[in-house]
Amino acid sequence: MTTAPYLIVIGGSAGGLQPVLHLLPALNTLINAAIVIVLHRPSHYESQLTGLLSARSVLPVKEAPEKEPLLPGVVYIAPADYHLLIEKDHTLSLDASEKVNFSRPSIDVTFSSAALAYRNNMAAILLSGANDDGIEGLIDVHEAGGTTAVQDPATAEVDYMPRHAMEQAPVDIVLQPSEMAAFINEMGGI
Amino acid sequence: MSKNPISEQEVNILLNDVWERYGYDFTEYAPASINRRVNHLFQVDRFPSFAEYRYRIISDPEYAMRFVEEITVNVTEMFRDPSFYQALRTHVLPVLATYPSVRIWHAGCSTGEEVYSVAILLKEAGLLQKSVIYATDINVSVLEKGRKGMFRLSQMQQYSRNYMEAGGREDFSSYYTANYEYAKFRGELGDKIIFSPHNLVTDGSFNEFQLIICRNVLIYFNKKLQDRVLTLFSDSLEQLGFLALGSKETLSFTSVTRKFRQLDNKEKIWRKMQL
Ligand SMILES: C[S@@+](CC[C@H](N)C(=O)[O-])C[C@H]1O[C@@H](n2cnc3c(N)ncnc32)[C@H](O)[C@@H]1O
């Protein structure tokens, strides 16, 4: 089985769900990339989230399965209460260790491990949010040669996270929610 | 400074050192988590270079133990995933009740919060007196904490909520006495627990059990090691014994799948149908 040659990771906190719901219906089913989404939310939201996203998506949406390969054309959701790490052999690992930036799953943990695994064959998008999770991850993605993007703070329900990211990390592109699907499709070879 | 000053190759060198010199084998762990923690410890302990880090590990056995303890994850809770404990209570304990004596192996028990949770369930089912729980872990310091049966008082509110969500009917605070910052759990719970070191990678089977609980440990292993440890569990279970895993772990697609049947609920509990 060939794993996805390209990876798009998306991280969001408060207000991050809206842009995700907006972009999912417009993804191209032929995309040659895997998509990983890390959203902060209270743990009891769990069961609803994958279903909610699945209903909106043209691509299959799955809660990230432990040690399984990342496949192209699949959207993976980080489960509540675990960190989600990307391995160099393009498989998924879960980790129940301490919270990072008061968060588990932490966006930094996923972004940084993805940067080591996918190097320049990846893009990371940081969405609306009220904390600093994801900023170090963006720096790591950039250092490894990947593409970094943030939601335009003016369109974010909570602009703190994308605004700080623009101040502290090398951001390649600022995206409107309406532009995100096209960006992802393009990165995925469409 | 980069968050990953120690390269993957250097991580592998350290893991080999620890294996050769101290007998702890982490070479089949899932690399991403190990890599993150090896780098984290390097930064916390402020080593100036990889060479200094390596020298310290090789030359200072006490520091090497710190390394072993820090690269493994010990986070745990009482009654974590309440629905799991609910399922143990309603589907597994009634079966265990039919045996003259009950042997349970709790592998990767960390500081013991889960073990005391199970002891409370056994007590409430009237099974504690005829039970023995073997609680094992690779990390000697967490076992020492488990033996004390003292957990942070500040956690008790959360644990009490978990306990009630898991179907607990008693007053949770009757199981411990508050002592400054700690809750000391009742002696009768701890009396039935034997805490002892056991390394799932290198140590073998040591008894036959009716229930093996190993939650959030296999996620740190690669597929091959997961398979080997699951075989160890399978070999250590009696016919019709139960195996309980963490909420994101599974027996599907492993070499022991065909020997087991999952219970008819969403919880991660399997029953051994075939020797
Ligand atoms: C995340 S904790 C899980 C604690 C508890 N079972 C829970 O789910 O809350 C993982 C535990 O596995 C232990 N562990 C890691 N490698 C091990 C090995 N090779 N043999 C035995 N225990 C191991 C660690 O020391 C740690 O205490």
Tab-separated table of N, CA, C and O in Angstrom, chain A residues 46 63 66-68 79-83 85-88 93-98 100 104 108-109 112-113 116 136-137 140 143, chain B residues 1-4 8 30-33 35-37 73-75 77 80-81 216 218-223 226 246-249 253:
chain	number	residue	atom	x	y	z
A	46	GLU	N	-16.333	14.508	21.471
A	46	GLU	CA	-15.711	13.473	20.685
A	46	GLU	C	-16.542	12.853	19.572
A	46	GLU	O	-16.312	13.103	18.401
A	63	GLU	N	-11.433	9.082	12.455
A	63	GLU	CA	-10.621	9.374	13.626
A	63	GLU	C	-9.287	8.651	13.414
A	63	GLU	O	-9.280	7.472	13.054
A	66	GLU	N	-4.589	4.351	15.229
A	66	GLU	CA	-3.282	4.031	15.768
A	66	GLU	C	-2.453	3.173	14.805
A	66	GLU	O	-2.918	2.131	14.370
A	67	LYS	N	-1.232	3.609	14.468
A	67	LYS	CA	-0.241	2.841	13.689
A	67	LYS	C	-0.693	2.510	12.266
A	67	LYS	O	-0.111	1.672	11.611
A	68	GLU	N	-1.705	3.169	11.766
A	68	GLU	CA	-2.105	2.892	10.387
A	68	GLU	C	-1.475	3.892	9.428
A	68	GLU	O	-1.144	5.007	9.811
A	79	PRO	N	-7.899	12.295	17.777
A	79	PRO	CA	-8.896	12.003	18.801
A	79	PRO	C	-8.727	12.880	20.037
A	79	PRO	O	-7.626	13.370	20.297
A	80	ALA	N	-9.797	13.081	20.777
A	80	ALA	CA	-9.731	13.875	22.003
A	80	ALA	C	-8.825	13.188	23.012
A	80	ALA	O	-8.772	11.965	23.074
A	81	ASP	N	-8.085	13.967	23.762
A	81	ASP	CA	-7.297	13.462	24.893
A	81	ASP	C	-6.049	12.673	24.531
A	81	ASP	O	-5.433	12.060	25.399
A	82	TYR	N	-5.669	12.663	23.268
A	82	TYR	CA	-4.398	12.062	22.850
A	82	TYR	C	-3.675	13.059	21.955
A	82	TYR	O	-4.315	13.791	21.203
A	83	HIS	N	-2.345	13.047	22.016
A	83	HIS	CA	-1.583	13.748	20.996
A	83	HIS	C	-1.492	12.834	19.777
A	83	HIS	O	-1.416	11.618	19.911
A	85	LEU	N	0.821	11.947	16.548
A	85	LEU	CA	2.142	12.132	15.953
A	85	LEU	C	2.232	11.433	14.609
A	85	LEU	O	1.615	10.384	14.398
A	86	ILE	N	3.016	12.031	13.718
A	86	ILE	CA	3.232	11.446	12.398
A	86	ILE	C	4.618	10.801	12.398
A	86	ILE	O	5.611	11.442	12.733
A	87	GLU	N	4.669	9.525	12.026
A	87	GLU	CA	5.945	8.813	11.993
A	87	GLU	C	6.629	8.996	10.627
A	87	GLU	O	5.968	9.248	9.629
A	88	LYS	N	7.935	8.764	10.626
A	88	LYS	CA	8.684	8.890	9.372
A	88	LYS	C	8.246	7.907	8.296
A	88	LYS	O	8.423	8.164	7.107
A	93	SER	N	0.749	7.726	15.060
A	93	SER	CA	0.926	7.241	16.433
A	93	SER	C	0.162	8.138	17.393
A	93	SER	O	0.112	9.348	17.203
A	94	LEU	N	-0.410	7.538	18.427
A	94	LEU	CA	-1.075	8.321	19.458
A	94	LEU	C	-0.213	8.332	20.705
A	94	LEU	O	0.584	7.429	20.933
A	95	ASP	N	-0.385	9.345	21.530
A	95	ASP	CA	0.465	9.528	22.703
A	95	ASP	C	-0.382	10.191	23.791
A	95	ASP	O	-0.977	11.239	23.568
A	96	ALA	N	-0.406	9.552	24.972
A	96	ALA	CA	-1.247	10.058	26.061
A	96	ALA	C	-0.440	10.904	27.040
A	96	ALA	O	-0.797	11.013	28.198
A	97	SER	N	0.651	11.518	26.598
A	97	SER	CA	1.505	12.242	27.539
A	97	SER	C	0.894	13.575	27.959
A	97	SER	O	-0.201	13.945	27.529
A	98	GLU	N	1.619	14.308	28.795
A	98	GLU	CA	1.147	15.557	29.375
A	98	GLU	C	0.618	16.516	28.314
A	98	GLU	O	1.065	16.507	27.173
A	100	VAL	N	0.242	19.873	26.202
A	100	VAL	CA	1.202	20.863	25.725
A	100	VAL	C	0.395	22.119	25.413
A	100	VAL	O	-0.641	22.028	24.740
A	104	ARG	N	-4.491	18.844	24.715
A	104	ARG	CA	-4.254	17.484	24.235
A	104	ARG	C	-5.487	17.082	23.459
A	104	ARG	O	-6.519	16.891	24.091
A	108	ASP	N	1.000	21.881	18.147
A	108	ASP	CA	2.463	21.868	18.035
A	108	ASP	C	3.009	20.453	17.869
A	108	ASP	O	3.895	20.213	17.049
A	109	VAL	N	2.508	19.532	18.687
A	109	VAL	CA	3.041	18.162	18.655
A	109	VAL	C	2.828	17.543	17.277
A	109	VAL	O	3.740	16.940	16.701
A	112	SER	N	4.998	19.541	14.525
A	112	SER	CA	6.442	19.300	14.621
A	112	SER	C	6.820	17.893	14.187
A	112	SER	O	7.826	17.697	13.501
A	113	SER	N	6.024	16.903	14.601
A	113	SER	CA	6.351	15.536	14.184
A	113	SER	C	6.135	15.391	12.680
A	113	SER	O	6.906	14.719	11.988
A	116	LEU	N	9.173	16.638	10.731
A	116	LEU	CA	10.285	15.689	10.665
A	116	LEU	C	9.993	14.570	9.674
A	116	LEU	O	10.895	14.051	9.024
A	136	GLU	N	4.972	27.221	17.396
A	136	GLU	CA	6.264	26.528	17.288
A	136	GLU	C	6.231	25.494	16.185
A	136	GLU	O	7.220	25.293	15.473
A	137	GLY	N	5.095	24.855	16.053
A	137	GLY	CA	4.941	23.852	14.999
A	137	GLY	C	5.124	24.473	13.626
A	137	GLY	O	5.784	23.892	12.754
A	140	ASP	N	8.734	24.945	12.956
A	140	ASP	CA	9.384	23.680	12.579
A	140	ASP	C	9.053	23.288	11.140
A	140	ASP	O	9.919	22.803	10.407
A	143	GLU	N	11.096	25.458	8.884
A	143	GLU	CA	12.510	25.058	8.910
A	143	GLU	C	12.774	23.810	8.090
A	143	GLU	O	13.838	23.657	7.501
B	1	MET	N	16.406	28.417	19.234
B	1	MET	CA	17.029	27.120	19.001
B	1	MET	C	15.999	26.130	18.445
B	1	MET	O	14.837	26.169	18.801
B	2	SER	N	16.454	25.266	17.581
B	2	SER	CA	15.574	24.259	17.001
B	2	SER	C	15.033	23.356	18.101
B	2	SER	O	15.693	23.103	19.097
B	3	LYS	N	13.803	22.864	17.909
B	3	LYS	CA	13.229	21.999	18.932
B	3	LYS	C	13.742	20.579	18.842
B	3	LYS	O	13.484	19.757	19.703
B	4	ASN	N	14.474	20.252	17.786
B	4	ASN	CA	14.985	18.896	17.632
B	4	ASN	C	16.493	18.893	17.429
B	4	ASN	O	16.986	18.482	16.394
B	8	GLU	N	17.534	11.988	14.555
B	8	GLU	CA	17.001	10.640	14.732
B	8	GLU	C	18.128	9.615	14.860
B	8	GLU	O	18.052	8.676	15.649
B	30	ALA	N	7.638	3.196	19.024
B	30	ALA	CA	7.277	4.095	17.919
B	30	ALA	C	8.206	5.309	17.998
B	30	ALA	O	8.261	5.975	19.031
B	31	PRO	N	8.945	5.607	16.928
B	31	PRO	CA	10.016	6.605	17.014
B	31	PRO	C	9.570	8.036	17.327
B	31	PRO	O	10.285	8.751	18.024
B	32	ALA	N	8.417	8.463	16.850
B	32	ALA	CA	8.074	9.891	16.959
B	32	ALA	C	7.988	10.350	18.413
B	32	ALA	O	8.495	11.408	18.777
B	33	SER	N	7.354	9.550	19.258
B	33	SER	CA	7.200	9.926	20.658
B	33	SER	C	8.546	9.886	21.384
B	33	SER	O	8.898	10.802	22.138
B	35	ASN	N	11.503	10.192	20.104
B	35	ASN	CA	12.302	11.287	19.579
B	35	ASN	C	11.948	12.598	20.290
B	35	ASN	O	12.826	13.369	20.699
B	36	ARG	N	10.674	12.811	20.455
B	36	ARG	CA	10.215	14.036	21.108
B	36	ARG	C	10.716	14.091	22.549
B	36	ARG	O	11.200	15.112	23.024
B	37	ARG	N	10.647	12.974	23.248
B	37	ARG	CA	11.011	12.986	24.661
B	37	ARG	C	12.524	13.029	24.877
B	37	ARG	O	12.999	13.661	25.822
B	73	VAL	N	6.185	7.489	29.073
B	73	VAL	CA	5.095	8.382	29.489
B	73	VAL	C	4.320	7.738	30.631
B	73	VAL	O	3.884	6.599	30.507
B	74	ASN	N	4.153	8.453	31.730
B	74	ASN	CA	3.508	7.869	32.907
B	74	ASN	C	2.155	8.486	33.254
B	74	ASN	O	1.602	8.210	34.310
B	75	VAL	N	1.645	9.318	32.387
B	75	VAL	CA	0.382	9.997	32.682
B	75	VAL	C	-0.747	8.986	32.898
B	75	VAL	O	-0.919	8.065	32.105
B	77	GLU	N	-4.770	8.245	35.314
B	77	GLU	CA	-5.883	8.810	36.091
B	77	GLU	C	-6.645	7.683	36.755
B	77	GLU	O	-6.562	6.554	36.310
B	80	ARG	N	-10.206	6.611	34.410
B	80	ARG	CA	-10.106	7.240	33.103
B	80	ARG	C	-10.998	6.448	32.139
B	80	ARG	O	-10.969	5.230	32.141
B	81	ASP	N	-11.742	7.109	31.304
B	81	ASP	CA	-12.747	6.468	30.447
B	81	ASP	C	-13.767	5.717	31.303
B	81	ASP	O	-13.767	4.480	31.339
B	216	ASN	N	-3.101	2.008	27.132
B	216	ASN	CA	-2.233	3.124	26.741
B	216	ASN	C	-0.750	2.820	26.918
B	216	ASN	O	0.033	3.680	27.305
B	218	LEU	N	0.547	-0.010	24.617
B	218	LEU	CA	0.858	-0.496	23.265
B	218	LEU	C	0.994	0.640	22.254
B	218	LEU	O	1.706	0.496	21.266
B	219	ILE	N	0.336	1.777	22.492
B	219	ILE	CA	0.447	2.889	21.535
B	219	ILE	C	1.891	3.372	21.393
B	219	ILE	O	2.223	3.985	20.398
B	220	TYR	N	2.730	3.082	22.391
B	220	TYR	CA	4.128	3.536	22.312
B	220	TYR	C	5.026	2.552	21.581
B	220	TYR	O	6.212	2.814	21.402
B	221	PHE	N	4.484	1.403	21.187
B	221	PHE	CA	5.289	0.361	20.542
B	221	PHE	C	5.037	0.360	19.037
B	221	PHE	O	3.960	0.745	18.586
B	222	ASN	N	6.023	-0.130	18.267
B	222	ASN	CA	5.747	-0.325	16.847
B	222	ASN	C	4.928	-1.602	16.665
B	222	ASN	O	4.738	-2.379	17.596
B	223	LYS	N	4.432	-1.800	15.449
B	223	LYS	CA	3.503	-2.907	15.164
B	223	LYS	C	4.079	-4.264	15.561
B	223	LYS	O	3.388	-5.113	16.106
B	226	GLN	N	4.124	-4.615	19.280
B	226	GLN	CA	2.732	-4.774	19.728
B	226	GLN	C	2.303	-6.224	19.585
B	226	GLN	O	1.714	-6.817	20.496
B	246	GLY	N	-6.477	-0.042	25.906
B	246	GLY	CA	-6.849	1.367	25.966
B	246	GLY	C	-7.874	1.729	24.901
B	246	GLY	O	-8.076	0.981	23.939
B	247	SER	N	-8.483	2.897	25.043
B	247	SER	CA	-9.636	3.225	24.206
B	247	SER	C	-9.287	3.406	22.730
B	247	SER	O	-10.167	3.354	21.880
B	248	LYS	N	-7.998	3.584	22.392
B	248	LYS	CA	-7.627	3.706	20.980
B	248	LYS	C	-6.813	2.509	20.503
B	248	LYS	O	-6.217	2.543	19.431
B	249	GLU	N	-6.729	1.480	21.324
B	249	GLU	CA	-5.923	0.308	20.954
B	249	GLU	C	-6.837	-0.832	20.494
B	249	GLU	O	-8.000	-0.876	20.859
B	253	PHE	N	-6.271	-6.877	13.166
B	253	PHE	CA	-5.066	-6.884	12.332
B	253	PHE	C	-3.810	-7.277	13.128
B	253	PHE	O	-2.728	-6.795	12.849
